[in-house]
Amino acid sequence: FETFSRNFRMAEFWALTIILFAFALLIAELIERAEAKVEYYAGARQ
């Protein structure tokens, strides 16, 4: 475990964490927009 923690680069870990977080937010935004479009078309159909 000691060698693992010594080889483990904290900066890269945080960069990866931030990138994953931003990616998750982007996906959530895209899903929200897609849902809004579906709701709009569903409302227009009735």
Coordinates of N, CA and C in Angstrom, one line a residue:
F1 N 0.8 -1.2 0.0 CA 0.0 0.0 0.0 C 0.9 1.3 0.0
E2 N 2.0 1.2 0.7 CA 2.9 2.3 0.7 C 3.4 2.7 -0.6
T3 N 3.8 1.7 -1.4 CA 4.4 2.0 -2.8 C 3.2 2.5 -3.6
F4 N 2.0 2.0 -3.4 CA 0.9 2.5 -4.2 C 0.7 4.0 -3.9
S5 N 0.6 4.4 -2.6 CA 0.4 5.8 -2.3 C 1.5 6.7 -2.7
R6 N 2.8 6.1 -2.7 CA 3.9 6.9 -3.2 C 3.8 7.2 -4.7
N7 N 3.4 6.2 -5.4 CA 3.3 6.3 -6.9 C 2.1 7.0 -7.3
F8 N 1.1 7.1 -6.4 CA -0.2 7.7 -6.7 C 0.0 9.3 -6.7
R9 N -0.3 9.9 -7.9 CA -0.1 11.3 -8.0 C -1.5 12.0 -7.7
M10 N -1.4 12.8 -6.7 CA -2.6 13.5 -6.2 C -3.2 14.5 -7.3
A11 N -2.4 15.2 -8.0 CA -2.9 16.2 -9.0 C -3.7 15.5 -10.1
E12 N -3.1 14.3 -10.5 CA -3.8 13.6 -11.6 C -5.2 13.0 -11.1
F13 N -5.2 12.6 -9.8 CA -6.4 12.1 -9.2 C -7.5 13.2 -9.2
W14 N -7.1 14.4 -8.7 CA -8.1 15.5 -8.7 C -8.5 15.9 -10.0
A15 N -7.6 15.9 -11.0 CA -8.0 16.3 -12.4 C -9.0 15.3 -12.9
L16 N -8.8 14.0 -12.7 CA -9.7 13.0 -13.1 C -11.1 13.1 -12.4
T17 N -11.0 13.4 -11.1 CA -12.3 13.6 -10.4 C -13.1 14.8 -10.9
I18 N -12.4 15.9 -11.2 CA -13.1 17.1 -11.7 C -13.7 16.8 -13.1
I19 N -12.9 16.1 -14.0 CA -13.3 15.8 -15.3 C -14.6 14.9 -15.3
L20 N -14.5 13.9 -14.4 CA -15.7 13.0 -14.3 C -16.9 13.7 -13.8
F21 N -16.7 14.6 -12.8 CA -17.8 15.4 -12.3 C -18.4 16.3 -13.3
A22 N -17.6 17.0 -14.1 CA -18.0 17.8 -15.2 C -18.8 17.0 -16.3
F23 N -18.3 15.8 -16.6 CA -18.9 14.9 -17.5 C -20.3 14.5 -17.0
A24 N -20.4 14.2 -15.7 CA -21.7 13.8 -15.2 C -22.7 15.0 -15.3
L25 N -22.2 16.2 -15.0 CA -23.1 17.3 -15.1 C -23.6 17.6 -16.5
L26 N -22.7 17.4 -17.5 CA -23.0 17.5 -18.9 C -24.1 16.5 -19.3
I27 N -23.9 15.3 -18.9 CA -24.9 14.2 -19.2 C -26.2 14.5 -18.6
A28 N -26.3 15.0 -17.3 CA -27.5 15.4 -16.7 C -28.2 16.5 -17.4
E29 N -27.4 17.5 -17.9 CA -28.0 18.6 -18.7 C -28.6 18.1 -20.0
L30 N -27.9 17.2 -20.7 CA -28.4 16.7 -22.0 C -29.7 15.9 -21.8
I31 N -29.7 15.1 -20.7 CA -30.9 14.3 -20.4 C -32.1 15.3 -20.1
E32 N -31.8 16.3 -19.3 CA -32.9 17.3 -19.0 C -33.4 18.0 -20.3
R33 N -32.5 18.3 -21.2 CA -33.0 19.0 -22.4 C -33.8 18.0 -23.3
A34 N -33.4 16.7 -23.3 CA -34.1 15.7 -24.1 C -35.5 15.5 -23.5
E35 N -35.6 15.5 -22.2 CA -36.9 15.3 -21.5 C -37.8 16.5 -21.8
A36 N -37.2 17.7 -21.8 CA -38.0 18.9 -22.1 C -38.6 18.8 -23.5
K37 N -37.8 18.3 -24.4 CA -38.2 18.2 -25.8 C -39.4 17.2 -25.9
V38 N -39.2 16.0 -25.3 CA -40.2 15.0 -25.3 C -41.5 15.5 -24.7
E39 N -41.4 16.3 -23.6 CA -42.6 16.8 -23.0 C -43.3 17.8 -23.9
Y40 N -42.5 18.6 -24.6 CA -43.0 19.6 -25.5 C -43.8 18.9 -26.6
Y41 N -43.2 17.9 -27.2 CA -43.8 17.2 -28.3 C -45.1 16.4 -27.8
A42 N -45.0 15.9 -26.6 CA -46.1 15.2 -26.0 C -47.3 16.2 -25.8
G43 N -47.0 17.4 -25.4 CA -48.0 18.4 -25.2 C -48.6 18.9 -26.5
A44 N -47.7 19.0 -27.6 CA -48.2 19.4 -28.9 C -49.1 18.4 -29.5
R45 N -48.9 17.1 -29.2 CA -49.6 16.0 -29.8 C -51.1 16.0 -29.4
Q46 N -51.3 16.3 -28.1 CA -52.7 16.2 -27.6 C -53.7 17.2 -28.2

